[in-house]
Structure formats: structure tokens, C-alpha cells
Amino acid sequence: MSSRTPESVPTGVARLGFDDPRRAAVLLDDPALDGIAGTPDRIDAGGLSEGLARAADPDGALLGLVRFMEAAEGAGLREKVVAALREDSVARRRLLAVLGASSALGDHLVAHPEHWVAVTEAAPVAASQRVQRLVDAVGSPGALTAADALRVGYREQLLGIAALDTTAEDPLEVLPSTAAALADLASAALEAALRIARDEVGEDAARTRLAVVAMGKTGGRELNYISDVDVIFAAEPAEGVSEEEAVAVATDLATRLMRLCSAATGAGSLWQVDPALRPEGKNGPLVRTVASHRAYYERWAKTWEFQALLKARPVAGDTAVGQAYCDAVQPMVWQASSRENFVDDVQAMRRRVEDHIPKAEAERQIKLGAGGLRDVEFSVQLLQLVHGRADESLRTATTLEGLAALSAGGYIGRDDAATLGTAYRYLRALEHRIQLHRLRRTHLMPTAEVDLRRLGRGLGHRSSPASAVQEQWRARRREVRRLHERIFYRPLLSAVARLSDQDVRLTPEAARERLSALGFRDPAGALRHLEALTGGVSRRSAIQRQLLPVMLGWFADEADPDAGLLAFRKISDELGSTHWYLRLLRDEGSAAERLAHTLARSRYAAALLEQAPECVQFLGDRSTMTPRSREDVLRRMRSAAGRKDDAESAVLAARTIRRSELFRVAVADLEGLVSLAGLGAAMTDLTAALLELTLEVCLREVAGEEPLTRLLVVGMGRLGGGEQGYGSDADVLFVHDPVEGADESAAQAQAMEVVKRLIALLGRPGPDPVLDVDASLRPEGKNGPLVRSFASYREYYARWSLVWEAQALLRATPVAGDPGLAERFRELVAPIRWPEGGLDDGQVREIRTLKARMEAERLPRGADRKTHFKLGHGGLSDVEWVVQLLQLRHAGEHAELRTSSTLEALAAAERLGLLDADHAAALGASWRLASSMRNAGVLFRGKGVDAVPTYDRDADGVARILGMETGTAQDLAERYRRVARRARAAFEAEFYDG
């Protein structure tokens, strides 16, 4: 067949995916392919089309085939090769796949064409067989030196591994077996090199027992095609030989072994043998005895050294010595996580690795960069080291096996483990294919189009392979980085690492002792909860066994750990079978820690969560704990109510929203995310939104589409001041204004029906704490009508209102209902609550008399005037009456005083010089402390608190919520009395003498 250059590219060539089809047409016409290829127009004579089309690089495969066939002819192998390639499709496909994936292995076949059967007859090989083949090769090298025979024999076996790898239907599926085969081949090479070294040393070699322990990827049986082989050398003296002499001979052997593997010869090179992971690194002796290794790790080793030992495995030399080394260090590996700052050290090491990547390489790094192989490996190893102390199923040196064990044990979610496993296989497959091309050590994604095209085709991409492989690589990187940051930095790891061996295993005996030591009042009851949560072999129980040893400590940080554990059991019984609950606690930020502290710190929050366990999701992210705005809450209430058919169901749906929002606010408060003022605003917004929604529902139910009147709800007291707490009622006034043409009596009746319905619906037991709607501050008090028309209010305030009603109106703020009516109401009450010219002497005396009478009559029997939050000396009432008297006297003249907020008015009075600065500070401090203590009391006890707690446990709980040091009821009372005394002195000076 004569060589020719075609005028046009034949169709049969063009469709095979050649990068240079004209050159391919020429090569197909090469005489070396006679008997295999037909003609460029029809090349299926030898069945080449399928093999070439499937090769990663069809151009390279075809060129390599021509070169190999020329070499085969020179070696007298042509007829055998031609016959095999024509008759055996598997052989043909394997040869073309290797030639299309690796120019370096193609060069080897040209140099050693007799090795073609290593490709075409490739089969899995046991580790012991690999050793024997290389030992035989270096034992009878023929014309080659032993070192060259080692390299040639190594490449021959490498051909078989590559043949199976590159022809696999799924490159990711065979990755573990490929990596294991490469590690076994490297181990065999180390053994063969040691045999050569022993021959070089001669009789003295028998004076030592040297073991080669593989580390890193070789130790884990997950090696790359080209990688440094990390090792540690351990030696023991032969019988009758001194330790010093044995170590000296072993050092000579180890040095020769390293040189034999690392040096480049005429037959090429293998890889670098790297002993830098040994004790003291490059500054330490190359060889130590087992006892010397043990002593070093017991006294001096750093955290990273134990992480490295996770993959230690004897692979060459004296097996007994190698196993003795592993037996000596492995127990220390699984205790390493109990070292101080272990988790922090591992995390810091990962960050240092990233920081040292050259900027030019950072975005191309498959191994070290963000989302690279190290992210997966470090995540798996950290979880193994932390949890493997108690769970022996995690003690494996292989990354994918470790990942599977972590998933099976519930330490990683199944989906997360599957995602990480697939990404890891893909990244390793990329690394393999990149290194295989030239058998060069690199971990960088190529940039040249031809390299990307070969890489993409090698991983199965046929349509736009260059862009497809880059897109998939970036997607895998994003997945890995996301999961790495969630798993590797989860706070639970540090907490588990700090536990003792006894605590982390949580045996019944250990648990009972620990519960008593932690301060649980009922250890037996707590143990029953633990057994219920952790018993059995379910995945749910496995995850609880991870969480609870740590959570017990978090429960015990609070005043009532028993209540916290009980609440946790109730919530877990409700949510344990859901797909997200335990995963959230295990994986998401500080969710488990927040939950434990919340449940043991606050019965109020725990009760809300028991009613709405799905709200646990708020704890996964601090941003979700921020109280929502009134508009957002009202929008959600309207949406939920709109899906219901009747008023009861609609209001119930809105109250369900309120319940979840109350929990959100409580957690934000416990986490210190809201100030006292922010808490008051958030609680007021919740109440206002619920009143608005309920008013809308009731008006629609009673009046239909054409109501006879407009309605308004005016907030009074703490609701009007935007200062509500957890135990606050809703003090209100109800106002209505008949629409034009409506009968006034009918409008009044309709308004009354709406208001009564509203109060009834909000007063019913429901999913949230009942909202008591109190309208006793209305004109004429409880003797007056529940709802009045706007005209009636105007007439009443013009003719009959008393000074106490003007005082009450200081905090009047419309919170729900008709906006136009709200504005008119504000205008109506402005001159009453902010009277021009202030108060006359008689009115001032009346207010002072009212305050004195209230102190004498309203304090509950048996209450302590020194510690009652509202009515006691220096309490909330003292502060508010001082402020309100100042407003009534001066707000007509000073607009700054026209606010419904106590603290804002207090600050304005001080700025205006109406209030002594020291007195203002004392009054403000007392108001804040009393309000905070009252809120904290409700949070801890789950019910209203009027005074400083008299029981030590309650006082301890309140103090912890407020961020104080824990103490007795006496300590807390003394603190409050000290602040209240100063406020009482300020009150008497300003209220009676001012």
C-alpha cells in the first residue's frame, strides 16, 4: 500500500474524533498498519474504528500504534500482534486506549515491544504476585543492571494497570482498584529495591532487621500513577548485634533503597522516596528502632504527625518489625484527638496548606486548593480521628472506605457522603489521567486545549470534551468546598475531642457517674432518657450517641440540666425520624449547642419548641434567629389565615405563626442577639400583628363585605410604649367610627360584636401562650362600654376625663385597624396627654396622691417592697410615674418628650435639664434591671415572675440568662436592692420634691 496525501479528508476518518484528520489519513495509509487498517475510506479491516473512537486521544493512539508496529516488526513480533489485533477486540481496544492515554507508556512499548501482552492480557494481580515478579526481574536482570531491570519490570506491570483503568466503562468505579494496584506495585518496588540494596551491602545486611512502613497514599492503598512514596524506616538488631550497629546498617540499606527508586537511569525513573514524615522530619535520624519511635511519639510528636500515622502500613522488609511499629503507634493515633487543641491544630494545618499554594496555581490545583482532594481527605481524617477513639469501625487508612464507614455510622449524612465520594473519585480520576499522559508528577488542571480535550474524552465526555471536563471539575470543587466547610469546621468535633475516653463512649456506668458529677438532680431519670435516645442499632440512635456525650455537658452548663434533657427527648421523639433534624444538629454550625443551652436555660422556650419542634431549624444559622419585622410577621399570618375557611381556624393559624416567632425571639434573647429595647419592640410587633390579623378576620366574619363601621385598636401601657415582655398583657382601647350613612346604634352593636369575638378568639387555649386583651384603661374603666365611637371618645375627653386618663394616654399608640381613624385618634388625644401649659398644682397633687394610694393598696399581700419589680420601691412604677409626670408637665412645651417610650422620654428629660443626670441614670438602670429580670424569670420558669426569685435554683437560672455570675437568691436580691435603692431615692427627689 503506497503512501499518499489525500486532497480531502475521508468521511471514515473524520467521524472518529481526530484532532488532525488529514494527518490521521496519512498514518492510516502507513505500511506499518498493513493487515490491521483497510483504507482511509474504510478503516474497519482490522476493527480499528471502535478503539480509535473511544481513545482519549485518537491522534496519539494512531501515531503510537504506527510506532509500536514498527518496533514489533523489528522484534519479530509483527505477525502475532497483527493476528491478535485483528481477531481480539478486547486486546485491540486495550492497546489503543493505553496509547491514546499515555505517550510515556507508548514510548515504553516502542522500547520494549515484547511487553505488549501486559496490555492485551491485563488482569488483576495480587500484591504478593507483584512483589514476586519484580523480585524475579531484579534477580535475573539479563543485560540490564538490577536498577534498570527494576524500572523496566515496574513499567511492564504499570501497562497492565493502565489497560484495565483506561478501558473501564466507568473510570470512577474502578478508581479504588486502580489506586490499590498502584500502591501494591509501589510496595513491590520498595521490596525489590531493598533486595538490591541488601545484595550491594553484602553479608552485613543480615545484621539488621529493616522494615519499610508506607505512609500517605501508599499506606492507604490509594496511590496515583506518579507520586512521591512516603515512608518511615524502622529497624531492630539481628540476634547478637548491638542496636547502634544494626541502626547504622539499616541506615545504609535505607539510603541505598531511596537512591535506587529515586535516581534517573537509562531506563528512566520510578518516583521519589520521601522519608520526611519520620520523627523530627529531615533533621531526625533516617532509621530508628521501634522503641525509639514509640518514645518520640509519646513525648514530642505534633498533631499532624498522628494524622499522618493514620495511614501507616508495613509494605517491605521485615514484616514482624513493621507490624511491631504499627502496633506501637496505632493506639496513640486513636488517642490523638484528646490532645489539647487537636481539632484547632488540624484545621489550622489545612489553612496553612492553602495559604502556601502559589497564586498562579490556586485556581488550577486539583489536590491542594479549595474544593480539592485535600478538602475531602482532611474532612474524613478529622472525623475518623475524633470519633474513631470510640468507634473502631472508622479505623481504616483508605479515604473512600473511611467515608463509607462514617456514613454507615451516622457521622456524615448519606447524601453528603455520596456527594463527597463521587467528587473524590472524579478528582482522583482527573489527577490519574493528567499524570498518566507523560508519567509526570502534577496536580494542576491543564490549560492547553489539546490536553483538556484528551482529559475530557478520557473521562467519557464526547461532546465538547474540553469545556465539559472543566465545567464538571468546577462543579465538583464547589460541592467539595461546601461540604468541607460544613463538616471540617463543625463545632461538635472540638467538643467531642475534649471528652474523656469514658465520657465519649457513654456506657451506662460512665453515664450514671457523669450525670451525677455534672449536677443532674435525677441521674436515674436522666439515664432512662439517654437509654431511650441511644438504644438500638438504628441510624438515629447512632447519631444520638455522637451528640449526647457532648450535649450533656452543654445541658449541665445551665441551671436546670434535667429539664433540658427531658425537653430534648420529647423533641427528638417527635422529630427523630425526620430526614433533617439530627443532620441539622450534627452538621449545621452550633445548632446542637444552641439547642442544649436553650432547653436547659429556658422552660418558656422549651415549651414553645415542644409545641413546634420544627422551629429547631432556627438554630442552624444565627441570621434566622433575628426577630422578624411586624410587616413580615403580618404577611405570613395573612397567608396562613387565608388558607382557612372559618374564623377560628384562621386565627389559630395566625397564632401558630406567633408561636414560632415567640420562640425565635426567645432564642435571640438567650443568644444575646437583641437588646432590651429590641426585645420590647419585637414582642410588641408580634402582639400588634396578631391583633391586626384577628381584627380583620372578625370584622369579615361579623360584618361581611360591607361593614357599618371602621375599627381601631389602640395599644396602651407597655403595648403602646413598644416595651412588651414575655408576660405582658395587651392593654388596649377599642375605637370605632360608623361609615357614612350607617345607623349609629347598629354600628355600635356591630363593633361590640367584633370586639367581643376578637377577645374570645385570642383568649382561647391555643398553640401559643394566650394573649390576654385588657381594655380596663378605657373611659369609665370596667364600668364603661368595651368599645366607643370616635365621637363618644371626643365628647368624653372634652367633658369628663380625669388626670389619670391623660396619664394613661401618654403611651396610647394605634396598633391595628383603620389608618385614617388612627391618625384622627392621635390628633384627638395629643392636647390631652401633652397639655399646653402643663399641669396646675392641683393636678400634680392628684397624681402624687394616686401614686401613694397605689403603693399602699395594690402591692400584693406578702410581697417585699424591696424586691417587687413593678410596685416595689425603685421598681418600674416609680420610674414610669416620674417620667409621666414630667411629660404631663412639660411635653406641651418640649416636643422631645412626646414619645410613648419610657426610656426615650427619660433621656429627653435629662437632655432638656428637667431631670438630674444622676437621678436619670439611677432610674434608667433600675427600669432596665427590673424589666430584664422579669423577662428572664419568665424565660427560666415558663410563667410570670413579679419579684426577685426566693429559691436559689430560680435565682441561678435568672442570673445565667442575664449573663451574670451564678449565685444564690440572696446574691441576686442584694444586687437588685442596691440598684432599686438608688432609683427610689431619685424617685422621691424628683416626684415629690421636683
PDB file of N, CA and C in Angstrom, residues 94 206 214 462 569 808 893 928:
ATOM      1  N   ARG A  94      -7.748  -2.334  24.321  1.00  0.00           N
ATOM      2  CA  ARG A  94      -6.821  -2.032  25.405  1.00  0.00           C
ATOM      3  C   ARG A  94      -5.560  -1.344  24.888  1.00  0.00           C
ATOM      4  N   ALA A 206      22.621  -8.738  56.907  1.00  0.00           N
ATOM      5  CA  ALA A 206      21.946  -9.660  57.810  1.00  0.00           C
ATOM      6  C   ALA A 206      22.023  -9.225  59.264  1.00  0.00           C
ATOM      7  N   ALA A 214       4.930   2.155  54.841  1.00  0.00           N
ATOM      8  CA  ALA A 214       4.386   3.143  53.906  1.00  0.00           C
ATOM      9  C   ALA A 214       3.458   4.099  54.640  1.00  0.00           C
ATOM     10  N   ARG A 462     -17.824  13.252  25.235  1.00  0.00           N
ATOM     11  CA  ARG A 462     -17.648  13.191  23.784  1.00  0.00           C
ATOM     12  C   ARG A 462     -18.088  14.489  23.110  1.00  0.00           C
ATOM     13  N   ARG A 569     -35.454  15.028  74.808  1.00  0.00           N
ATOM     14  CA  ARG A 569     -36.027  13.724  74.472  1.00  0.00           C
ATOM     15  C   ARG A 569     -37.388  13.898  73.802  1.00  0.00           C
ATOM     16  N   ALA A 808     -52.564  57.883  81.386  1.00  0.00           N
ATOM     17  CA  ALA A 808     -52.610  56.615  80.664  1.00  0.00           C
ATOM     18  C   ALA A 808     -52.443  56.813  79.163  1.00  0.00           C
ATOM     19  N   GLU A 893     -44.672  71.921  75.902  1.00  0.00           N
ATOM     20  CA  GLU A 893     -43.648  72.900  75.512  1.00  0.00           C
ATOM     21  C   GLU A 893     -42.480  72.253  74.770  1.00  0.00           C
ATOM     22  N   ARG A 928     -34.290  49.171  83.619  1.00  0.00           N
ATOM     23  CA  ARG A 928     -33.717  48.133  82.758  1.00  0.00           C
ATOM     24  C   ARG A 928     -33.527  46.828  83.526  1.00  0.00           C
TER      25      ARG A 928
END
